mmCIF file of C-alpha atoms and ligand atoms in Angstrom:
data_model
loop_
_atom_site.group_PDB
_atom_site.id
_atom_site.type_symbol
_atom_site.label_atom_id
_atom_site.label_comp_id
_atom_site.label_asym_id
_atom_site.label_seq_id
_atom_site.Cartn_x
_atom_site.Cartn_y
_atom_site.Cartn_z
ATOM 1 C CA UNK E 511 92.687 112.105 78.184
ATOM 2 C CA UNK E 512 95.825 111.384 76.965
ATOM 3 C CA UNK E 513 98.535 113.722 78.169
ATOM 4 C CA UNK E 514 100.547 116.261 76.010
ATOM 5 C CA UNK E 515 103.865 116.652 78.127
ATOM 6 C CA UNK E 516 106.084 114.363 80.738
ATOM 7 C CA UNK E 517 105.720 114.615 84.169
ATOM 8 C CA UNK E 518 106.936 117.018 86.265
ATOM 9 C CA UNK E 519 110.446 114.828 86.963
ATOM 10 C CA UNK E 520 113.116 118.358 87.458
ATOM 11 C CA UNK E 521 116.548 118.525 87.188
ATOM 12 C CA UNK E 522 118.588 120.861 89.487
ATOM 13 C CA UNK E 523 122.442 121.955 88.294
ATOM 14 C CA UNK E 524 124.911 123.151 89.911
ATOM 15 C CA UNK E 525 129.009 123.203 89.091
ATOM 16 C CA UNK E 526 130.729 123.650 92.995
ATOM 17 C CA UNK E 527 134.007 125.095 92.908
ATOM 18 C CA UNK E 528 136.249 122.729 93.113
ATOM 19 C CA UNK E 529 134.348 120.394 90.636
ATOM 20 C CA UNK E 530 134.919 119.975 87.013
ATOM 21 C CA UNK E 531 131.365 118.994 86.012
ATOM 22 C CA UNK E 532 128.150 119.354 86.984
ATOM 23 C CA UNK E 533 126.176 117.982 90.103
ATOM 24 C CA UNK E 534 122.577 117.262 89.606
ATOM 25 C CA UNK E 535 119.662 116.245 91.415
ATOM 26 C CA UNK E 536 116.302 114.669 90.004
ATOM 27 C CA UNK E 537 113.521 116.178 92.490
ATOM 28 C CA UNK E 538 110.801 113.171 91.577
ATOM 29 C CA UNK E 539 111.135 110.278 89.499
ATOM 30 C CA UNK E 540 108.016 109.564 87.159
ATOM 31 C CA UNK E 541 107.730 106.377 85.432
ATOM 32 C CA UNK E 542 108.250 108.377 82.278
ATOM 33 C CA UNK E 543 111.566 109.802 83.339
ATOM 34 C CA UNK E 544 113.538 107.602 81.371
ATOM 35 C CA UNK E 545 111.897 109.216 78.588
ATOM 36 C CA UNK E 546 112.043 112.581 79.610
ATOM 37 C CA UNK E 547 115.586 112.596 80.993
ATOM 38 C CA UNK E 548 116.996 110.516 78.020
ATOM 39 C CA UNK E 549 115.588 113.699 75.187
ATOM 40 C CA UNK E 550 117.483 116.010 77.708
ATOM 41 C CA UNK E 551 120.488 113.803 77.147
ATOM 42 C CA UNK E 552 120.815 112.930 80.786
ATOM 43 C CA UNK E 553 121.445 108.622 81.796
ATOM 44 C CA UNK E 554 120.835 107.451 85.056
ATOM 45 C CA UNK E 555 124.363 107.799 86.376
ATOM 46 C CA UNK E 556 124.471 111.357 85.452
ATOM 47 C CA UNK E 557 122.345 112.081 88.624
ATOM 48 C CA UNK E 558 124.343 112.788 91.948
ATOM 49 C CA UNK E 559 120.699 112.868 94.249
ATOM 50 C CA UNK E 560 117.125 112.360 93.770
ATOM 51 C CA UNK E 561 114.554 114.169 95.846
ATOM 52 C CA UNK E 562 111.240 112.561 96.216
ATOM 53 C CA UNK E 563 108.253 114.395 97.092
ATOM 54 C CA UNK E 564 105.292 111.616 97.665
ATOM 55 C CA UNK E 565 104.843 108.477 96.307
ATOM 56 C CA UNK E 566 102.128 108.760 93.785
ATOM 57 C CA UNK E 567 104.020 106.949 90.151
ATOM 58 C CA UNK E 568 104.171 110.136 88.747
ATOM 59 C CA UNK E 569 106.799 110.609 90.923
ATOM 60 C CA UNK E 570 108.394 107.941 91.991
ATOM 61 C CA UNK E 571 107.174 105.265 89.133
ATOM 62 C CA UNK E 572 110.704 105.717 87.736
ATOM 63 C CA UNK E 573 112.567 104.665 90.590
ATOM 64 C CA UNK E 574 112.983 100.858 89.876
ATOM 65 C CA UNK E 575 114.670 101.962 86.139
ATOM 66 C CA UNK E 576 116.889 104.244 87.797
ATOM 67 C CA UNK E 577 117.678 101.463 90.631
ATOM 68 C CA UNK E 578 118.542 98.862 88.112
ATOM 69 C CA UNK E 579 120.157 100.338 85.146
ATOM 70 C CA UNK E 580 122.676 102.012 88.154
ATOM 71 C CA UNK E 581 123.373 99.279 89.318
ATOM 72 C CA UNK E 582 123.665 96.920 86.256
ATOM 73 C CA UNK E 583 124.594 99.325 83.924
ATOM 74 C CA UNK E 584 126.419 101.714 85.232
ATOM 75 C CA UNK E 585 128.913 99.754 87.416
ATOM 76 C CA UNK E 586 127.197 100.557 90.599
ATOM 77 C CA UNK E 587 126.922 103.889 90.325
ATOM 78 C CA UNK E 588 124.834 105.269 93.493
ATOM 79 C CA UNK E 589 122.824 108.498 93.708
ATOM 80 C CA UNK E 590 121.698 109.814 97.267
ATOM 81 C CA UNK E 591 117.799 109.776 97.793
ATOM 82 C CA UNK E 592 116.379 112.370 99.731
ATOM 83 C CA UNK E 593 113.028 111.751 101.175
ATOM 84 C CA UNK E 594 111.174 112.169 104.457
ATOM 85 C CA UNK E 595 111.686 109.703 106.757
ATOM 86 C CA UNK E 596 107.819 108.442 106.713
ATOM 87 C CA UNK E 597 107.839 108.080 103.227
ATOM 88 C CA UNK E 598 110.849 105.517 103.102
ATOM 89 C CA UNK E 599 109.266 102.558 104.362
ATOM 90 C CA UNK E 600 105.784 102.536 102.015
ATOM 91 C CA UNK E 601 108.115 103.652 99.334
ATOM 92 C CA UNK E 602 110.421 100.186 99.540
ATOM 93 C CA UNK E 603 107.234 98.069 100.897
ATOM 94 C CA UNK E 604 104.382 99.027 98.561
ATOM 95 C CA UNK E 605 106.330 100.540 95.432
ATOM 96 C CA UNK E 606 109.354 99.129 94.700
ATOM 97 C CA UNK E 607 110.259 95.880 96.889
ATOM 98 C CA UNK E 608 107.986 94.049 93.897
ATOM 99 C CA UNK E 609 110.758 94.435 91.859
ATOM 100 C CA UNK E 610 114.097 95.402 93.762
ATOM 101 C CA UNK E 611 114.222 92.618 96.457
ATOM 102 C CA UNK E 612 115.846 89.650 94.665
ATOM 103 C CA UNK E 613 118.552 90.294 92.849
ATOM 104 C CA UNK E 614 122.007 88.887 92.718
ATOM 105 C CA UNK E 615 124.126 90.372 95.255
ATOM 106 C CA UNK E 616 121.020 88.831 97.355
ATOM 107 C CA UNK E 617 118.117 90.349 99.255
ATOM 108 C CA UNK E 618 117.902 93.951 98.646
ATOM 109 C CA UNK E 619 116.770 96.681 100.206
ATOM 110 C CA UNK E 620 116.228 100.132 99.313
ATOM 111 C CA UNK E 621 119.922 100.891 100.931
ATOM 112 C CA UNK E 622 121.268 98.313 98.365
ATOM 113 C CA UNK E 623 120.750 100.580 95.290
ATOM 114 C CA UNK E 624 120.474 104.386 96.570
ATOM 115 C CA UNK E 625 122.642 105.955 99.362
ATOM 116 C CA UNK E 626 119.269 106.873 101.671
ATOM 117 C CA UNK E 627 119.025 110.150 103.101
ATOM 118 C CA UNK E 628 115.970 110.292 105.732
ATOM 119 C CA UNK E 629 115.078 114.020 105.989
ATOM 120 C CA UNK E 630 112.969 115.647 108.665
ATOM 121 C CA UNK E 631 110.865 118.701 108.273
ATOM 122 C CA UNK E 632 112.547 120.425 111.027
ATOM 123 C CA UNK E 633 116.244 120.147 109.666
ATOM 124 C CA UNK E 634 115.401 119.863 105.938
ATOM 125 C CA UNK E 635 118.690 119.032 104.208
ATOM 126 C CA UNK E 636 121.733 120.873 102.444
ATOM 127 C CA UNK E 637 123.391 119.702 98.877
ATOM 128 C CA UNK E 638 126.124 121.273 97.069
ATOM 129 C CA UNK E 639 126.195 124.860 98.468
ATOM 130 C CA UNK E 640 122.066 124.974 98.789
ATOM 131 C CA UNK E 641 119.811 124.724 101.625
ATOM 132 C CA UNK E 642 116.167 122.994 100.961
ATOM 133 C CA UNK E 643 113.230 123.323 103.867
ATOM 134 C CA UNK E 644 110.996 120.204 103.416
ATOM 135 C CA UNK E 645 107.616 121.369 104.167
ATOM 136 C CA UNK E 646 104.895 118.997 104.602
ATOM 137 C CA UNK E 647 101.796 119.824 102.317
ATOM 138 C CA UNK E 648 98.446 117.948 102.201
ATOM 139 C CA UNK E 649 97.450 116.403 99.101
ATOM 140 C CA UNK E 650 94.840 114.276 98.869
ATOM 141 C CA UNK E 651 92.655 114.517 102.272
ATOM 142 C CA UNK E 652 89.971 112.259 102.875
ATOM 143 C CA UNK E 653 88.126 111.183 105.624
ATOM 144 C CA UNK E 654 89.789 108.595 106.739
ATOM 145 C CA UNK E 655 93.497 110.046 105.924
ATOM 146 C CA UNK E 656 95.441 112.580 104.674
ATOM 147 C CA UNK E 657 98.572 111.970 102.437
ATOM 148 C CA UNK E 658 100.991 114.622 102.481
ATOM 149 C CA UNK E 659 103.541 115.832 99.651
ATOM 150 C CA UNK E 660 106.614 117.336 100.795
ATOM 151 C CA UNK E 661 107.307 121.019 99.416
ATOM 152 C CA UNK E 662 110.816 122.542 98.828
ATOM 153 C CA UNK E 663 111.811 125.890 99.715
ATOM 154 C CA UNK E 664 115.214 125.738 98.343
ATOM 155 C CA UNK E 665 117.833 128.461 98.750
ATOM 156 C CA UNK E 666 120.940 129.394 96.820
ATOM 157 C CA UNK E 667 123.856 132.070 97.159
ATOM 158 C CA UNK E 668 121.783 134.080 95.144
ATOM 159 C CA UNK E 669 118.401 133.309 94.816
ATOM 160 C CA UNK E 670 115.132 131.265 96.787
ATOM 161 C CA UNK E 671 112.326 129.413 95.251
ATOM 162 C CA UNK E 672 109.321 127.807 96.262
ATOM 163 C CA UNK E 673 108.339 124.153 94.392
ATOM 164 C CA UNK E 674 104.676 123.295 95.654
ATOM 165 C CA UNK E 675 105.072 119.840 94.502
ATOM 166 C CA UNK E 676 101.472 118.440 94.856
ATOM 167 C CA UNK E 677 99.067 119.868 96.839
ATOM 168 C CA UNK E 678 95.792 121.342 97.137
ATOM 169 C CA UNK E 679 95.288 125.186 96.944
ATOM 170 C CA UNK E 680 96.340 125.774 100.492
ATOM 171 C CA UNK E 681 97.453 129.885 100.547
ATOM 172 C CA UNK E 682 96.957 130.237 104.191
ATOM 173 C CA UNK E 683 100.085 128.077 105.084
ATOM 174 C CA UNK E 684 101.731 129.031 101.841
ATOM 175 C CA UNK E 685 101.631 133.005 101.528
ATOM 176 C CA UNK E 686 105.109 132.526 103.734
ATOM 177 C CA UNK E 687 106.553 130.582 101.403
ATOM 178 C CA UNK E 688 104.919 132.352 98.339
ATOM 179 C CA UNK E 689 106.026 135.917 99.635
ATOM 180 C CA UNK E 690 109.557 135.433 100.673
ATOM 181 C CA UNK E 691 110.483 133.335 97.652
ATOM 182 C CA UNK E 692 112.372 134.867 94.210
ATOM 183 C CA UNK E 693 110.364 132.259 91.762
ATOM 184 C CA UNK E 694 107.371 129.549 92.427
ATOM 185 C CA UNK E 695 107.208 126.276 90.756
ATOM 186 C CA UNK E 696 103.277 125.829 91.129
ATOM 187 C CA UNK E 697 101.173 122.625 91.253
ATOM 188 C CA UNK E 698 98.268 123.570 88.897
ATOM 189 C CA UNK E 699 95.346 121.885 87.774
ATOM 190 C CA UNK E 700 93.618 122.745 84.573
ATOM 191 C CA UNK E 701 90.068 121.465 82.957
ATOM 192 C CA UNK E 702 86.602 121.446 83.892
ATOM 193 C CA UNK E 703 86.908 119.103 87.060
ATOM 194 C CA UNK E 704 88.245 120.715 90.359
ATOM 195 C CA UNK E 705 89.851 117.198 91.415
ATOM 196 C CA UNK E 706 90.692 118.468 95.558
ATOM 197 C CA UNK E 707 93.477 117.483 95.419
ATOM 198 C CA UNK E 708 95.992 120.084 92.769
ATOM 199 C CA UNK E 709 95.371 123.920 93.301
ATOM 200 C CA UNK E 710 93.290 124.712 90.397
ATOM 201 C CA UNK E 711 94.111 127.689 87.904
ATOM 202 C CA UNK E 712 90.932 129.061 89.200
ATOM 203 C CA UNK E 713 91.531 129.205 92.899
ATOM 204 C CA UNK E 714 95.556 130.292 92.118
ATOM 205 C CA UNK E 715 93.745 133.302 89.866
ATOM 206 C CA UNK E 716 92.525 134.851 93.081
ATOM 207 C CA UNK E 717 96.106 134.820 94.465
ATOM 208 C CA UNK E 718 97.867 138.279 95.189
ATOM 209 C CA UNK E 719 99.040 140.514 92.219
ATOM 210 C CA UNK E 720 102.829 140.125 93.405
ATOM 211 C CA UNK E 721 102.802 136.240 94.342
ATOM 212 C CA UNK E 722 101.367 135.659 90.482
ATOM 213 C CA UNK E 723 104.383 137.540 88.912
ATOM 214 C CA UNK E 724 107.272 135.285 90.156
ATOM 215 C CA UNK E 725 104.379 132.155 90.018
ATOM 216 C CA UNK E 726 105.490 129.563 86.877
ATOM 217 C CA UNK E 727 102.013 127.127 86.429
ATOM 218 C CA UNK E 728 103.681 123.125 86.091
ATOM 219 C CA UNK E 729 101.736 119.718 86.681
ATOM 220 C CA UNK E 730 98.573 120.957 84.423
ATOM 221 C CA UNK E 731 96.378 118.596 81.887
ATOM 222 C CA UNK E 732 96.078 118.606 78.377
ATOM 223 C CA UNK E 733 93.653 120.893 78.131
ATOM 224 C CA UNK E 734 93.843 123.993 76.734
ATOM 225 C CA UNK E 735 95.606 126.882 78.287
ATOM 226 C CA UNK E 736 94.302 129.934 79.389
ATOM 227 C CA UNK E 737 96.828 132.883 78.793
ATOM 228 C CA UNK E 738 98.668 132.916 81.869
ATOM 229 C CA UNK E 739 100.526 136.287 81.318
ATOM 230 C CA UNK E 740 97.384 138.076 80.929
ATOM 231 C CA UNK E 741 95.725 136.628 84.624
ATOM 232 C CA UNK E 742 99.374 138.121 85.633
ATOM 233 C CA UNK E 743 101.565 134.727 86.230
ATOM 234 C CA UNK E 744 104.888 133.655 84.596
ATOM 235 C CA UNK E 745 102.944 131.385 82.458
ATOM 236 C CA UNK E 746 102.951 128.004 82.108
ATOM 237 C CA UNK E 747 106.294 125.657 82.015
ATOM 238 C CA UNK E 748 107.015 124.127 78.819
ATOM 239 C CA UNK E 749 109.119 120.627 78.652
ATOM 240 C CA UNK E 750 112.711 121.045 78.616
ATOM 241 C CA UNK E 751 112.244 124.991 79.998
ATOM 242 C CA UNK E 752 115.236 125.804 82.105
ATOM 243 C CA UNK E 753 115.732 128.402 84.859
ATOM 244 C CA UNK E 754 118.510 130.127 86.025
ATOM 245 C CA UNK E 755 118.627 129.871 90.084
ATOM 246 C CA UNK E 756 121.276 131.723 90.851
HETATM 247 ZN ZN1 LIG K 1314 100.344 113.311 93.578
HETATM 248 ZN ZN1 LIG K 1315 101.705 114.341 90.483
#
């Protein structure tokens, strides 16, 4: 099925006092952002940080663009990147090292293009004047393994919110995050097929009266929607939607 909308790739403003423009950080990278970025009028150098939740390309297949055209483009320009610590070495060794190592200012690494910022779930990490808990949150669970995506619970002067990235309908460990929070930015499936691994609209249905009313629906299929509002959510995010934080 082919899809109707760009990945979920999010931009987060702010203006500090003290700075004449804008600060922004990318939280994920798909490898359609430079589509998605470029009809919000946004180049690679305009980002300050990039957050990366898990390493699936829908979220980090846009890294290697955004690694190259800083550097060769855009005189060097260097963005932070956020991401737990365990994701940084299968993030360089199986995803981008293909195409990053050999360049000319001679063998790369991952430090050579972004200014890398291991993060820990315990301390989570602070940027310009907000505070962001990075919450581990299991994804695809087999067997064998599971592979975690790491949540945001980001908080502002003014205002919290919760971003699920991906992960499966898990309310028991997420009713914390889901009650104290102003607005959610929920992972949620749509379709026939109940893949295991996204919260499905069906399961996130059953959720609490007051948790759906701050609850925006993101990361869904082309398929059609069901009317949101009237099962008592947000409703679903549209490309290029913006919020105000705060
Ligand atoms: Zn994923
Ligand atoms: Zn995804």
């Amino acid at each position: 099925m082919a899809a109707d909308n760009f990945q979920s790739n999010m931009v987060l403003e702010t203006t500090p006092s003290g700075e004449d423009r804008p600060q922004r950080l990318l939280i994920d990278c798909g490898s359609d952002a430079r589509h998605s970025l470029r009809n919000l009028g946004f180049m690679p150098n305009d980002f300050d940080g990039v957050y990366i939740s898990h390493l699936h390309s829908d979220h980090i297949g846009g890294l290697e663009w955004m690694a190259l055209a800083n550097y060769f483009v855009f005189d060097g320009h260097r963005t932070q990147l956020f991401a737990a610590r365990e994701l940084l070495d299968p993030l360089w060794e199986h995803s981008l090292r293909g195409g990053l190592e050999t360049s000319d200012h001679g063998n790369s690494k991952l430090s050579s293009y972004f200014d890398v910022v291991p993060l820990t779930p315990k301390d989570g990490f602070d940027w310009k004047g907000m505070h962001f808990d990075v919450i581990p949150t299991p994804h695809v669970v087999t067997p064998e393994n599971t592979m975690y995506s790491f949540a945001l619970f980001g908080t502002g002067t003014e205002k919290s919110f919760f971003l699920t990235t991906d992960a499966i309908f898990n309310p028991k460990d997420h009713m914390a995050f889901y009650k104290k929070a102003d607005i959610i930015f929920q992972d949620c499936e749509l379709g026939p097929r109940h893949s295991g691994v996204h919260a499905h609209y069906d399961e996130l249905i059953t959720l609490p009266d007051d948790v759906k009313a701050k609850m925006w629906l993101y990361h869904y299929q082309a398929y059609d929607k069901p009317d949101a509002v009237a099962d008592g959510f947000c409703g679903f995010i549209d490309p290029e939607q913006s919020f105000d934080l705060g």
